[in-house]
Amino acid sequence: MSDERQLNTGSGQQLVTAVQNNKTPNGLWQVREAHGEKVCEAGTPVKCGQMIRLTHVTTGNNLHTHGIKSPLSNQHEVTGFGQGDGDGDRGDNWKVVCDGGGYFSSSAEYWERSTPIMLQSETTSRYLGSSSSVQFTQQNCGRNCPIMNHLECFGRNSNDQYTQWKVEMGVHLYK
């Protein structure tokens, strides 16, 4: 999930959090070609192992990570990066990992909506992660925290139960 809010620490870039059962436009991300790759045609299946870029539908910024520490867990910060035009850099590229290395197994050739995947950063090799043990509360975010009970998203060193993601909603085009 993301919106116009900026981080008050670290890079100061657009805040990205996770929320269970999010049914708002702030939870929608467009799957696009990786930075520096030719434009992919809508409806083209995404191959396991393919580099992609996720652009936040509402703000036009890309899911991004870099070596700056995340505000709560001190792992790598995950942000929305860009000027709202979908451009960016290689820090926006994520590899679609369909086989979880023991945490789940898949022999799929393509990313399937019903199957968990992991996203691994091209530049840091970290996995996109989130955990219910790292959430924004009144103690760490303040009394009128606009993201109360949201989970921190972070770049994690290992692929484990905290780095599994599954599509819950969206517009899915097929060829």
mmCIF file of C-alpha atoms in Angstrom, residues 1-151:
data_model
loop_
_atom_site.group_PDB
_atom_site.id
_atom_site.type_symbol
_atom_site.label_atom_id
_atom_site.label_comp_id
_atom_site.label_asym_id
_atom_site.label_seq_id
_atom_site.Cartn_x
_atom_site.Cartn_y
_atom_site.Cartn_z
ATOM 1 C CA MET A 1 0.000 0.000 0.000
ATOM 2 C CA SER A 2 1.226 3.476 -0.676
ATOM 3 C CA ASP A 3 0.018 7.032 -0.962
ATOM 4 C CA GLU A 4 1.383 10.571 -1.007
ATOM 5 C CA ARG A 5 2.983 10.373 2.460
ATOM 6 C CA GLN A 6 6.757 10.722 2.652
ATOM 7 C CA LEU A 7 9.052 8.997 5.110
ATOM 8 C CA ASN A 8 10.209 11.336 7.878
ATOM 9 C CA THR A 9 13.479 9.421 8.165
ATOM 10 C CA GLY A 10 15.969 7.786 5.812
ATOM 11 C CA SER A 11 15.547 8.808 2.178
ATOM 12 C CA GLY A 12 12.411 10.906 2.696
ATOM 13 C CA GLN A 13 10.829 9.132 -0.284
ATOM 14 C CA GLN A 14 7.215 7.936 -0.598
ATOM 15 C CA LEU A 15 6.143 5.584 2.180
ATOM 16 C CA VAL A 16 5.201 1.985 1.265
ATOM 17 C CA THR A 17 3.412 -0.222 3.806
ATOM 18 C CA ALA A 18 1.482 -3.492 3.793
ATOM 19 C CA VAL A 19 -2.101 -3.910 4.951
ATOM 20 C CA GLN A 20 -4.060 -7.146 5.033
ATOM 21 C CA ASN A 21 -7.229 -7.237 2.949
ATOM 22 C CA ASN A 22 -6.606 -3.820 1.398
ATOM 23 C CA LYS A 23 -9.416 -3.001 -1.011
ATOM 24 C CA THR A 24 -8.497 0.594 -1.861
ATOM 25 C CA PRO A 25 -6.793 2.100 -4.932
ATOM 26 C CA ASN A 26 -3.739 2.789 -2.732
ATOM 27 C CA GLY A 27 -2.991 -0.938 -2.861
ATOM 28 C CA LEU A 28 -2.835 -1.191 -6.664
ATOM 29 C CA TRP A 29 0.491 -1.556 -8.492
ATOM 30 C CA GLN A 30 0.947 -1.862 -12.259
ATOM 31 C CA VAL A 31 3.333 -4.573 -13.446
ATOM 32 C CA ARG A 32 5.657 -3.090 -16.084
ATOM 33 C CA GLU A 33 8.844 -3.848 -17.930
ATOM 34 C CA ALA A 34 12.088 -3.462 -15.973
ATOM 35 C CA HIS A 35 13.933 -0.136 -16.155
ATOM 36 C CA GLY A 36 15.941 -0.039 -19.376
ATOM 37 C CA GLU A 37 13.929 -2.802 -21.088
ATOM 38 C CA LYS A 38 11.620 -2.447 -24.087
ATOM 39 C CA VAL A 39 7.971 -1.744 -23.286
ATOM 40 C CA CYS A 40 5.956 -4.918 -22.747
ATOM 41 C CA GLU A 41 2.556 -5.309 -24.356
ATOM 42 C CA ALA A 42 -0.450 -5.380 -22.007
ATOM 43 C CA GLY A 43 -1.559 -8.939 -21.262
ATOM 44 C CA THR A 44 1.891 -10.480 -21.788
ATOM 45 C CA PRO A 45 2.448 -13.204 -19.149
ATOM 46 C CA VAL A 46 5.247 -12.540 -16.651
ATOM 47 C CA LYS A 47 7.867 -15.313 -16.617
ATOM 48 C CA CYS A 48 9.347 -16.660 -13.425
ATOM 49 C CA GLY A 49 12.824 -15.121 -13.122
ATOM 50 C CA GLN A 50 11.847 -12.070 -15.206
ATOM 51 C CA MET A 51 12.817 -8.580 -14.048
ATOM 52 C CA ILE A 52 9.819 -6.262 -13.663
ATOM 53 C CA ARG A 53 9.000 -2.838 -12.286
ATOM 54 C CA LEU A 54 5.939 -2.121 -10.126
ATOM 55 C CA THR A 55 4.440 1.344 -10.561
ATOM 56 C CA HIS A 56 1.994 2.606 -7.956
ATOM 57 C CA VAL A 57 -1.261 3.310 -9.799
ATOM 58 C CA THR A 58 -2.262 6.341 -7.692
ATOM 59 C CA THR A 59 1.083 8.200 -7.487
ATOM 60 C CA GLY A 60 3.015 6.916 -10.532
ATOM 61 C CA ASN A 61 6.093 6.151 -8.406
ATOM 62 C CA ASN A 62 7.959 2.842 -8.580
ATOM 63 C CA LEU A 63 8.510 0.270 -5.834
ATOM 64 C CA HIS A 64 12.151 0.896 -4.925
ATOM 65 C CA THR A 65 14.827 -0.217 -2.492
ATOM 66 C CA HIS A 66 18.342 0.846 -1.613
ATOM 67 C CA GLY A 67 20.821 0.459 1.258
ATOM 68 C CA ILE A 68 19.194 2.989 3.606
ATOM 69 C CA LYS A 69 17.889 1.436 6.841
ATOM 70 C CA SER A 70 14.135 1.009 7.215
ATOM 71 C CA PRO A 71 12.529 3.034 10.047
ATOM 72 C CA LEU A 72 11.308 0.188 12.288
ATOM 73 C CA SER A 73 13.202 -3.038 11.573
ATOM 74 C CA ASN A 74 16.536 -1.504 10.431
ATOM 75 C CA GLN A 75 16.550 -3.701 7.340
ATOM 76 C CA HIS A 76 16.592 -1.991 3.903
ATOM 77 C CA GLU A 77 14.067 0.769 3.267
ATOM 78 C CA VAL A 78 11.405 0.122 0.583
ATOM 79 C CA THR A 79 9.824 3.234 -0.927
ATOM 80 C CA GLY A 80 7.935 4.684 -3.841
ATOM 81 C CA PHE A 81 10.542 6.411 -6.010
ATOM 82 C CA GLY A 82 10.209 8.848 -8.875
ATOM 83 C CA GLN A 83 8.492 12.004 -10.013
ATOM 84 C CA GLY A 84 5.103 10.389 -10.630
ATOM 85 C CA ASP A 85 5.863 9.544 -14.259
ATOM 86 C CA GLY A 86 6.910 5.877 -13.860
ATOM 87 C CA ASP A 87 10.525 6.641 -14.741
ATOM 88 C CA GLY A 88 13.205 5.722 -12.245
ATOM 89 C CA ASP A 89 16.359 3.666 -12.066
ATOM 90 C CA ARG A 90 17.563 0.083 -11.612
ATOM 91 C CA GLY A 91 16.639 0.270 -7.909
ATOM 92 C CA ASP A 92 13.058 -0.145 -9.183
ATOM 93 C CA ASN A 93 13.749 -3.542 -10.803
ATOM 94 C CA TRP A 94 12.492 -6.684 -9.074
ATOM 95 C CA LYS A 95 12.974 -10.324 -10.111
ATOM 96 C CA VAL A 96 9.864 -12.500 -9.889
ATOM 97 C CA VAL A 97 10.887 -15.595 -7.888
ATOM 98 C CA CYS A 98 8.316 -18.370 -8.228
ATOM 99 C CA ASP A 99 10.108 -21.107 -6.263
ATOM 100 C CA GLY A 100 10.461 -20.264 -2.605
ATOM 101 C CA GLY A 101 13.522 -22.380 -1.906
ATOM 102 C CA GLY A 102 11.744 -24.683 0.539
ATOM 103 C CA TYR A 103 9.159 -22.226 1.855
ATOM 104 C CA PHE A 104 6.905 -23.080 -1.044
ATOM 105 C CA SER A 105 7.546 -24.950 -4.239
ATOM 106 C CA SER A 106 6.358 -24.155 -7.715
ATOM 107 C CA SER A 107 7.332 -25.508 -11.085
ATOM 108 C CA ALA A 108 5.396 -22.764 -12.833
ATOM 109 C CA GLU A 109 6.892 -21.104 -15.879
ATOM 110 C CA TYR A 110 4.849 -17.937 -15.350
ATOM 111 C CA TRP A 111 3.671 -15.839 -12.398
ATOM 112 C CA GLU A 112 0.208 -17.178 -11.574
ATOM 113 C CA ARG A 113 -2.282 -15.072 -9.642
ATOM 114 C CA SER A 114 -3.108 -17.796 -7.115
ATOM 115 C CA THR A 115 0.517 -18.759 -6.370
ATOM 116 C CA PRO A 116 2.770 -17.002 -3.838
ATOM 117 C CA ILE A 117 5.896 -15.377 -5.253
ATOM 118 C CA MET A 118 8.840 -13.423 -3.926
ATOM 119 C CA LEU A 119 10.284 -10.227 -5.353
ATOM 120 C CA GLN A 120 14.065 -9.847 -5.257
ATOM 121 C CA SER A 121 15.725 -6.480 -5.859
ATOM 122 C CA GLU A 122 18.106 -6.373 -8.806
ATOM 123 C CA THR A 123 20.414 -3.838 -7.137
ATOM 124 C CA THR A 124 20.513 -5.055 -3.517
ATOM 125 C CA SER A 125 19.541 -8.748 -3.932
ATOM 126 C CA ARG A 126 17.167 -8.198 -0.984
ATOM 127 C CA TYR A 127 13.659 -9.656 -0.955
ATOM 128 C CA LEU A 128 10.558 -7.512 -0.503
ATOM 129 C CA GLY A 129 9.290 -8.368 2.954
ATOM 130 C CA SER A 130 6.807 -7.471 5.660
ATOM 131 C CA SER A 131 5.917 -8.881 9.072
ATOM 132 C CA SER A 132 3.114 -8.421 11.593
ATOM 133 C CA SER A 133 5.822 -7.972 14.237
ATOM 134 C CA VAL A 134 6.954 -4.737 12.551
ATOM 135 C CA GLN A 135 3.930 -2.464 12.468
ATOM 136 C CA PHE A 136 3.360 1.224 12.968
ATOM 137 C CA THR A 137 1.836 1.892 16.395
ATOM 138 C CA GLN A 138 1.116 4.860 18.621
ATOM 139 C CA GLN A 139 4.446 4.210 20.370
ATOM 140 C CA ASN A 140 6.601 4.421 17.222
ATOM 141 C CA CYS A 141 4.465 6.642 15.001
ATOM 142 C CA GLY A 142 2.591 9.026 17.292
ATOM 143 C CA ARG A 143 -0.918 9.558 18.581
ATOM 144 C CA ASN A 144 -2.542 10.604 15.289
ATOM 145 C CA CYS A 145 -0.511 8.251 13.139
ATOM 146 C CA PRO A 146 -2.103 8.103 9.647
ATOM 147 C CA ILE A 147 -0.678 4.617 9.073
ATOM 148 C CA MET A 148 -1.611 3.080 12.432
ATOM 149 C CA ASN A 149 -1.423 -0.752 12.289
ATOM 150 C CA HIS A 150 0.143 -0.757 8.810
ATOM 151 C CA LEU A 151 3.082 -3.130 8.443
#
